[in-house]
mmCIF file of C-alpha atoms in Angstrom:
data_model
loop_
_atom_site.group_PDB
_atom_site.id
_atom_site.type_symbol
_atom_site.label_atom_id
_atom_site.label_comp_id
_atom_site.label_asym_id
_atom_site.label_seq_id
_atom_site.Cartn_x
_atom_site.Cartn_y
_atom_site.Cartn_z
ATOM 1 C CA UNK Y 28 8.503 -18.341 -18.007
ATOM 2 C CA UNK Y 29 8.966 -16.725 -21.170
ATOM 3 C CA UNK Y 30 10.808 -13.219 -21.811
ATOM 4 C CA UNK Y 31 8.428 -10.848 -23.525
ATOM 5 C CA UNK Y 32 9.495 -8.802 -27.031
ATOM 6 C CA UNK Y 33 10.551 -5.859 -24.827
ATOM 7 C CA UNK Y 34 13.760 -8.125 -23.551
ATOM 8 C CA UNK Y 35 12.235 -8.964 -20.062
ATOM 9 C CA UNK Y 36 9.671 -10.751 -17.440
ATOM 10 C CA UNK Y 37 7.681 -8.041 -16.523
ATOM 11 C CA UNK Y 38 5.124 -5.997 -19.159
ATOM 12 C CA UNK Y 39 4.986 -2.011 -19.472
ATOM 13 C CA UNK Y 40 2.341 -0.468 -17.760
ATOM 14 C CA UNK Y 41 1.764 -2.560 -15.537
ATOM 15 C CA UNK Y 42 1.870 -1.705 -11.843
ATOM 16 C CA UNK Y 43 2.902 -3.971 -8.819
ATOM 17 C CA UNK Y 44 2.530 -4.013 -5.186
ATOM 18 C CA UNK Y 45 4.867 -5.555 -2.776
ATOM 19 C CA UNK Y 46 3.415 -6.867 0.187
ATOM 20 C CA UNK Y 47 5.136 -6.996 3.836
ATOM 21 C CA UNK Y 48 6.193 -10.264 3.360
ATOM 22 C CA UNK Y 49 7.970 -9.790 -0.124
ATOM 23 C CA UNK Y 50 4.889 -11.365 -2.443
ATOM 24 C CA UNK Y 51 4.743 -9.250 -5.660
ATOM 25 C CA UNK Y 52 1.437 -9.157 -7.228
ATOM 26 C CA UNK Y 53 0.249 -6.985 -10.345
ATOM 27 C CA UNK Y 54 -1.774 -4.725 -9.486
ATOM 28 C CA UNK Y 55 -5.094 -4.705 -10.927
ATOM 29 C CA UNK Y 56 -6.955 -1.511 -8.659
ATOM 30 C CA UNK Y 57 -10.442 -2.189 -7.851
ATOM 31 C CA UNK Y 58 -10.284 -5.549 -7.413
ATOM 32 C CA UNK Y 59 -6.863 -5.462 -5.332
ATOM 33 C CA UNK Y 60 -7.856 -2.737 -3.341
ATOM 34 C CA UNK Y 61 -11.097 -4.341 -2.296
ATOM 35 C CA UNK Y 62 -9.191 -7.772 -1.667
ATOM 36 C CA UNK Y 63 -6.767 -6.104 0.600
ATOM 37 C CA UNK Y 64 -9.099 -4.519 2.315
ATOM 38 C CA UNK Y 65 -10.963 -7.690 2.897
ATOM 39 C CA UNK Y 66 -7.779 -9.794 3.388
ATOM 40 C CA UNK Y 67 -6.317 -7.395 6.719
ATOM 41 C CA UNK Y 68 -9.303 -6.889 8.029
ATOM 42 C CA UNK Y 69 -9.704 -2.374 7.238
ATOM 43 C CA UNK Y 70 -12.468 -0.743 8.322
ATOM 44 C CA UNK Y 71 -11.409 2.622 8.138
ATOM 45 C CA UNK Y 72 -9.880 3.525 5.287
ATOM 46 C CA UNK Y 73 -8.651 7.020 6.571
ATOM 47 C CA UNK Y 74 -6.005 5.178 8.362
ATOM 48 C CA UNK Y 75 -4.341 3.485 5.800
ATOM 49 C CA UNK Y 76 -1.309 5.448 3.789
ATOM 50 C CA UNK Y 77 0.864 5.494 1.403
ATOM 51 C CA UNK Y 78 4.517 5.383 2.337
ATOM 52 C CA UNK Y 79 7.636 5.896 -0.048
ATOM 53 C CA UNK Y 80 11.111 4.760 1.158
ATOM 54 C CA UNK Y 81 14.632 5.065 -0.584
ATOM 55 C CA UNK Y 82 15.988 1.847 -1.291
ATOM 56 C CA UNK Y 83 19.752 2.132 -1.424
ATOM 57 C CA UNK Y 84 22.443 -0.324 -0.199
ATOM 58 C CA UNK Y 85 21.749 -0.239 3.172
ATOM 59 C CA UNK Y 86 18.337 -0.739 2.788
ATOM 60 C CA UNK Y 87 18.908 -3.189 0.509
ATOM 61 C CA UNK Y 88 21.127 -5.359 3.402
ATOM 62 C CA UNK Y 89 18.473 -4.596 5.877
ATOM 63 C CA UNK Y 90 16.015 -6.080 3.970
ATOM 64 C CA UNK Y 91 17.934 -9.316 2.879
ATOM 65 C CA UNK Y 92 18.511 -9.738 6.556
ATOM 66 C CA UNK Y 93 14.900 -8.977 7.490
ATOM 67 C CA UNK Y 94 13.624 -11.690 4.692
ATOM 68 C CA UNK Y 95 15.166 -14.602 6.317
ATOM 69 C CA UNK Y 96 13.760 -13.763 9.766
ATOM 70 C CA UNK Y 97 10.289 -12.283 9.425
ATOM 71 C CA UNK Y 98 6.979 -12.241 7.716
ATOM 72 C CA UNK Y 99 7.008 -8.706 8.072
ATOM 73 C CA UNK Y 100 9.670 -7.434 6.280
ATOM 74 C CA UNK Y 101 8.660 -4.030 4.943
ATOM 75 C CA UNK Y 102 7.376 -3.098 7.958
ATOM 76 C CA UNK Y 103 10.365 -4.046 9.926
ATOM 77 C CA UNK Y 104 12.929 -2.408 7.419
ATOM 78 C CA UNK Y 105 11.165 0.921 6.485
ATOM 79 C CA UNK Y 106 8.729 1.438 9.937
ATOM 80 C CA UNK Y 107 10.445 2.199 12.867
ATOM 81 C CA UNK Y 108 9.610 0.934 15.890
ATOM 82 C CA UNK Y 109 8.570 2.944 18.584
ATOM 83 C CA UNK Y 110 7.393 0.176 21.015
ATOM 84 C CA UNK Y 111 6.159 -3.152 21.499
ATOM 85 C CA UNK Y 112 4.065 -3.497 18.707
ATOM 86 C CA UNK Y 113 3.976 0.103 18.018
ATOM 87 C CA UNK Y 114 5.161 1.283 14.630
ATOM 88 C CA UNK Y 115 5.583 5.074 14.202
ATOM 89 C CA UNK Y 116 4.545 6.640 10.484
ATOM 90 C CA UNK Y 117 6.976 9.484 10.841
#
């Protein structure tokens, strides 16, 4: 892979998503969102959202630790867990 003009990998404008098991992806939004949707199965779409998280040191240990035992990284790192297989949004 070649660097770009602007002295790195990744182009301006251009969004990405990171997915819960550390795959980046640009984002292209129509046909992503409709993929994803597809891909895990959503059929209501009120009960999907959005969810910021800090990313500082810590979190930045957790998830190196999370990524070399789970497939569900994000989720695992920034959701916690409020019982078996229960995640709560906060």
């Amino acid at each position: 892979m070649e660097s770009s003009s602007e002295g790195g990998y990744v182009k301006g404008l251009v969004s990405y998503m990171v997915m819960d098991d550390l795959e980046v992806k640009p984002v292209s939004i129509v046909s992503s969102t409709i993929t994803l949707l597809n891909r895990f199965n959503v059929k209501e779409i009120g009960a999907l959202e959005e969810k910021v998280v800090d990313l500082g040191m810590d979190e930045g240990v957790k998830l190196l630790k999370a990524s070399m035992q789970s497939k569900t990284v994000l989720t695992d790192v920034f959701l916690p867990k409020m019982g078996v297989g229960t995640y709560c949004s906060e």
